[in-house]
GROMACS .gro file of C-alpha atoms in nm:
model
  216
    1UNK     CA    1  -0.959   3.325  13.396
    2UNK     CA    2  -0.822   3.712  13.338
    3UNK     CA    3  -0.501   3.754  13.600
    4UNK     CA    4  -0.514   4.060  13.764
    5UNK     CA    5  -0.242   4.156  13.905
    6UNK     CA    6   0.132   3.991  13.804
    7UNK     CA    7   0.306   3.693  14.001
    8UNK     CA    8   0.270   3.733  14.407
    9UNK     CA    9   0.322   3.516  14.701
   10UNK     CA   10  -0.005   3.400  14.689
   11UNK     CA   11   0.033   3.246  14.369
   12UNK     CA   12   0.367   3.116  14.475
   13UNK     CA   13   0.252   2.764  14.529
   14UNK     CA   14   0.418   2.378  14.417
   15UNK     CA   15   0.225   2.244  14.067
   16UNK     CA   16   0.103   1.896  14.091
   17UNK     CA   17   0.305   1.821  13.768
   18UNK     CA   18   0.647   1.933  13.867
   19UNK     CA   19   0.739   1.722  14.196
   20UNK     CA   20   1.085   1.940  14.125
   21UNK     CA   21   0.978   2.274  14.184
   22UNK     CA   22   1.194   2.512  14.412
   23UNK     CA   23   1.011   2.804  14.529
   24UNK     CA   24   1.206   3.131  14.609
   25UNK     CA   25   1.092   3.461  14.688
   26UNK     CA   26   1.192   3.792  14.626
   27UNK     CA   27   0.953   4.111  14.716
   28UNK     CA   28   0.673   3.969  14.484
   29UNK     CA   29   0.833   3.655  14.452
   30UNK     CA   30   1.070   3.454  14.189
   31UNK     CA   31   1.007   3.081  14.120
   32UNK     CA   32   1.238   2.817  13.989
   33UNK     CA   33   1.149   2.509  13.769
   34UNK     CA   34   1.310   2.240  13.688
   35UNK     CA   35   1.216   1.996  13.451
   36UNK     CA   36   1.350   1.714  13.261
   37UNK     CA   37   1.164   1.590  12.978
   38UNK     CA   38   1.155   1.258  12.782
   39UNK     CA   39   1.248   1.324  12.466
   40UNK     CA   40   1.021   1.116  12.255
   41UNK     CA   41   0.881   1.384  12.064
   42UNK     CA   42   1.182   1.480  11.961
   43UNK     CA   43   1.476   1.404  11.710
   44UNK     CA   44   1.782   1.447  12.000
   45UNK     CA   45   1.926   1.120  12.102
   46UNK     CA   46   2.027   1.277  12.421
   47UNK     CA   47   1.795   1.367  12.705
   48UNK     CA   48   1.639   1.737  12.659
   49UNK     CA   49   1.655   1.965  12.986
   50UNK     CA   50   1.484   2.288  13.087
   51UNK     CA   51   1.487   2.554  13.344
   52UNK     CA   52   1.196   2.819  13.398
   53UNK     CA   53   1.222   3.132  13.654
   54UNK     CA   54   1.008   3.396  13.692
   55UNK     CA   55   0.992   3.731  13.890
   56UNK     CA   56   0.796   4.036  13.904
   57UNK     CA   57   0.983   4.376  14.070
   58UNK     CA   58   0.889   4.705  14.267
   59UNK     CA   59   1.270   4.712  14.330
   60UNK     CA   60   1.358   4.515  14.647
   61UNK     CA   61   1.636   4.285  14.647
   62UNK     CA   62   1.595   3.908  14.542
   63UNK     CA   63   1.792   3.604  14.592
   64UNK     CA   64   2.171   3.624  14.472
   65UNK     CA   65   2.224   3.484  14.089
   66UNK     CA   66   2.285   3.075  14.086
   67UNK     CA   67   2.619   3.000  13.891
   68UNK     CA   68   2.613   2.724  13.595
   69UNK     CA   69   2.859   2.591  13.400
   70UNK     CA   70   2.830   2.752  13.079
   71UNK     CA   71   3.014   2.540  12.746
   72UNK     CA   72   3.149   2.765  12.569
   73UNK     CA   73   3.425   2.730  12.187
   74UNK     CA   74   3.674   2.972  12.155
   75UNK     CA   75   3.650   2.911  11.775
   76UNK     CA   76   3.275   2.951  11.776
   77UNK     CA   77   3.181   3.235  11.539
   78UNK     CA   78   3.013   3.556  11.644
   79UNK     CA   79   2.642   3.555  11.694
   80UNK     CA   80   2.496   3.775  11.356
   81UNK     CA   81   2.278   4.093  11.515
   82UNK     CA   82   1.969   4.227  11.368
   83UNK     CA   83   1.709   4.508  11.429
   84UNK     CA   84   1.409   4.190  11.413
   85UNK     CA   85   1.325   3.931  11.619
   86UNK     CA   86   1.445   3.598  11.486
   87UNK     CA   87   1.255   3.311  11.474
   88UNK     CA   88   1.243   3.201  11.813
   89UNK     CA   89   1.195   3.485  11.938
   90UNK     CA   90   0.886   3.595  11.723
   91UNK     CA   91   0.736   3.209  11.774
   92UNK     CA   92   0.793   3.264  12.173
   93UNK     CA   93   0.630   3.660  12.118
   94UNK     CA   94   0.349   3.462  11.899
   95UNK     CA   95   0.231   3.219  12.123
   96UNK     CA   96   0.239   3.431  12.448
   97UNK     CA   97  -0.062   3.657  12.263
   98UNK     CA   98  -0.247   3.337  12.156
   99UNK     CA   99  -0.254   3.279  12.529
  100UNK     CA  100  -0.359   3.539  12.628
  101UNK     CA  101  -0.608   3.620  12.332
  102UNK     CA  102  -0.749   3.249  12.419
  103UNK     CA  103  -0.813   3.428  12.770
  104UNK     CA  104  -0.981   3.713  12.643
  105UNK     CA  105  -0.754   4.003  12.691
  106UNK     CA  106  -0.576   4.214  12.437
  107UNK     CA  107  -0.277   4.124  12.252
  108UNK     CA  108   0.082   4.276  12.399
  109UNK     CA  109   0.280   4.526  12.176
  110UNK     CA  110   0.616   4.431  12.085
  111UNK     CA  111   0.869   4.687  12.213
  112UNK     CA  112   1.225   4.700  12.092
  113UNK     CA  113   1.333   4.856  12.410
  114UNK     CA  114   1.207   4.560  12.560
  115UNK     CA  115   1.350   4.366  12.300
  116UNK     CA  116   1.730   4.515  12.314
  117UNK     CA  117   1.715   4.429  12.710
  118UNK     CA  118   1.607   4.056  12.669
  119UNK     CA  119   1.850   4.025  12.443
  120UNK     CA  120   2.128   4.125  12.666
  121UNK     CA  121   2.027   3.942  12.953
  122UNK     CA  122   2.010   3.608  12.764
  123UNK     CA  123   2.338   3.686  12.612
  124UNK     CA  124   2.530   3.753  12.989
  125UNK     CA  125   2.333   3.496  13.144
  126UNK     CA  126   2.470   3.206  12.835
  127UNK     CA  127   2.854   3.303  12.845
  128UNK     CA  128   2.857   3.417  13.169
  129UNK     CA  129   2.744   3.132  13.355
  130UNK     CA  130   2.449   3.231  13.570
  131UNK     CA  131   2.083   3.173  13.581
  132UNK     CA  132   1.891   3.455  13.735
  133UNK     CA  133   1.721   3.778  13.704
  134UNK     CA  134   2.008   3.911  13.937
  135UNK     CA  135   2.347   3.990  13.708
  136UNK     CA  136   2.697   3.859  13.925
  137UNK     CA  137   2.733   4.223  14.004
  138UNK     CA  138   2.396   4.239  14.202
  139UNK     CA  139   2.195   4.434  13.879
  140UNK     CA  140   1.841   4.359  13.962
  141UNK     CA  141   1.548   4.405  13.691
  142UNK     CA  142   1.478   4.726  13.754
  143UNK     CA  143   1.848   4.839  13.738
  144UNK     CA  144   1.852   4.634  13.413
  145UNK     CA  145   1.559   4.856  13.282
  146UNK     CA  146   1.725   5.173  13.377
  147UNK     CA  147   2.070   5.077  13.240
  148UNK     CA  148   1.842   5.015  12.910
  149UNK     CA  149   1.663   5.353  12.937
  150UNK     CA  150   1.354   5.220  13.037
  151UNK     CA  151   1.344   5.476  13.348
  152UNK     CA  152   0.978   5.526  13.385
  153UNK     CA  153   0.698   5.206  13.430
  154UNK     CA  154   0.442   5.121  13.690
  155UNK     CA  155   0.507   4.739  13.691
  156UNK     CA  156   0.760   4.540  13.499
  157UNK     CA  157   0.804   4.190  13.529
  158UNK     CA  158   1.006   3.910  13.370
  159UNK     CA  159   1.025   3.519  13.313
  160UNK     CA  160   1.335   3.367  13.184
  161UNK     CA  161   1.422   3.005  13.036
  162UNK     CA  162   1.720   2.786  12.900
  163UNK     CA  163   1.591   2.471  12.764
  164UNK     CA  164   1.830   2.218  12.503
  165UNK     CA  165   1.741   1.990  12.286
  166UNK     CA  166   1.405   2.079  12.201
  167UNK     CA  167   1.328   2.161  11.817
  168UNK     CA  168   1.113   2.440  11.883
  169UNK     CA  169   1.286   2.623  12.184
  170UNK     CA  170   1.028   2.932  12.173
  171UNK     CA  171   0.739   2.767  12.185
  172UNK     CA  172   0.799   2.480  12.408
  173UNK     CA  173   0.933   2.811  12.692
  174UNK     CA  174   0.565   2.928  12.630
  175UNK     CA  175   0.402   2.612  12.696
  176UNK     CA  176   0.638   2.509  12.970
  177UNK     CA  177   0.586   2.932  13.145
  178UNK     CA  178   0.166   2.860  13.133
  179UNK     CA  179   0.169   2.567  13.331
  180UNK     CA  180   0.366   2.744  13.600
  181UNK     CA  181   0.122   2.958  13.834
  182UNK     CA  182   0.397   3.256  13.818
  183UNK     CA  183   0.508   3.216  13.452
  184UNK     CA  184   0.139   3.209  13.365
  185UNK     CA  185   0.042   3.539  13.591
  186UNK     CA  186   0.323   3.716  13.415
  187UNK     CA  187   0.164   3.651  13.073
  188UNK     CA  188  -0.180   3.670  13.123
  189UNK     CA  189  -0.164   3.987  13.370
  190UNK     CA  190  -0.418   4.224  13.282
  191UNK     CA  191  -0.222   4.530  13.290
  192UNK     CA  192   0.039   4.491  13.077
  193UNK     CA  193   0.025   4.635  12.735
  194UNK     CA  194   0.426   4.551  12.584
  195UNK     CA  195   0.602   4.266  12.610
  196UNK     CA  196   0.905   4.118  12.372
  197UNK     CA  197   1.143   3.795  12.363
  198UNK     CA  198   1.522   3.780  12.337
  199UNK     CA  199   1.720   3.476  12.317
  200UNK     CA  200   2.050   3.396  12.270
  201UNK     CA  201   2.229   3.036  12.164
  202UNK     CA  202   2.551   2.904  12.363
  203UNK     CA  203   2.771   2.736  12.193
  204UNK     CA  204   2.671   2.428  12.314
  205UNK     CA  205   2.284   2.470  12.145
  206UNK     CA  206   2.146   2.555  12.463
  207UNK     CA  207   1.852   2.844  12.451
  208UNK     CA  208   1.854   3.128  12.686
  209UNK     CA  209   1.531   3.304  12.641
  210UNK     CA  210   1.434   3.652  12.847
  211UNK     CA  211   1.097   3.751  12.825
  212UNK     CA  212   1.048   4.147  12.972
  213UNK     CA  213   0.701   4.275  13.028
  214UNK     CA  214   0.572   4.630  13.157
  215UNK     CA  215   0.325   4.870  13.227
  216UNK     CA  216   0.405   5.207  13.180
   0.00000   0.00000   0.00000
């Protein structure tokens, strides 16, 4: 069924599937998952882990950023930039409009302004240590946009993920954010015509992933 409107309190409600979800609300409301996964469809000897949040923003204040420990080599070399999404990203961009063609509404337009945001947030969040759609220095989503030059949209919402261990990082985000009431809202809301991915890769192989949407 078409969503209507993005992520809200109503739809801010504990999936039978994840006995580990953590609800917390902002002014439309942000949820946390956390999942661990068996990893026996997958080549990693260790145990793969994910985290999912979600959020959508008219510009009140939400809960402050949760610290992590981020792993991070001094010697690692300097992530390569381009003006294209790589491959996670475009298999993460991908399979968000196969969900939502499957559902009957148009495809989303990639947006490099989009795009150039994700990317930074993914990037602060993996070697700065935090987990949130609030920065350390209290930069919501909206302040984000605007720092970006994205001054002028009627709703813009976001769901990020950091997941390890997982051969396809981009699509398994996708499949984890549609059995999520919020993460799925966010990508099959109605009104939103742009959308784009950025990720970013610690040095330890874990995947941040930022995925912006809006309606302008």
């Amino acid at each position: 069924m078409k969503s209507t409107k993005p992520f809200t309190l109503a739809a801010s409600r504990r999936h039978p599937q994840f006995p580990k979800l953590l609800i917390r609300c902002g002014i439309l409301s942000s949820a946390v998952l956390m999942a661990w996964s068996s990893a026996s469809a997958q080549s990693m000897t260790s145990q793969p882990v994910a985290r999912l949040i979600t959020a959508s923003t008219a510009g009140a204040p939400v809960s402050r950023a949760r610290r992590v420990t981020p792993e991070t080599d001094s010697t690692a070399s300097p992530k390569a930039t381009t003006n294209f999404p790589n491959a996670v990203e475009q298999r993460a961009f991908d399979q968000t409009n196969s969900a939502r063609i499957k559902d009957g509404l148009a495809p989303l337009v990639w947006d490099e302004e989009l795009w150039r945001m994700a990317k930074a947030h993914s990037e602060s969040m993996a070697t700065r240590g935090f987990f949130d759609h609030e920065t350390p220095e209290g930069l919501q989503l909206k302040d984000r946009a605007r720092a970006n030059g994205i001054a002028h949209f009627r709703v813009i919402a976001e769901n990020i993920a950091y997941n390890k261990g997982f051969n396809d990082p981009g699509g398994f985000a996708v499949e984890r954010w549609m059995i999520s009431s919020g993460h799925r809202a966010n990508i099959l809301y109605v009104g939103f015509q742009a959308s784009a991915i950025g990720s970013y890769v610690a040095a330890d192989g874990s995947t941040y992933l930022t995925q912006v949407f809006i309606a302008r």
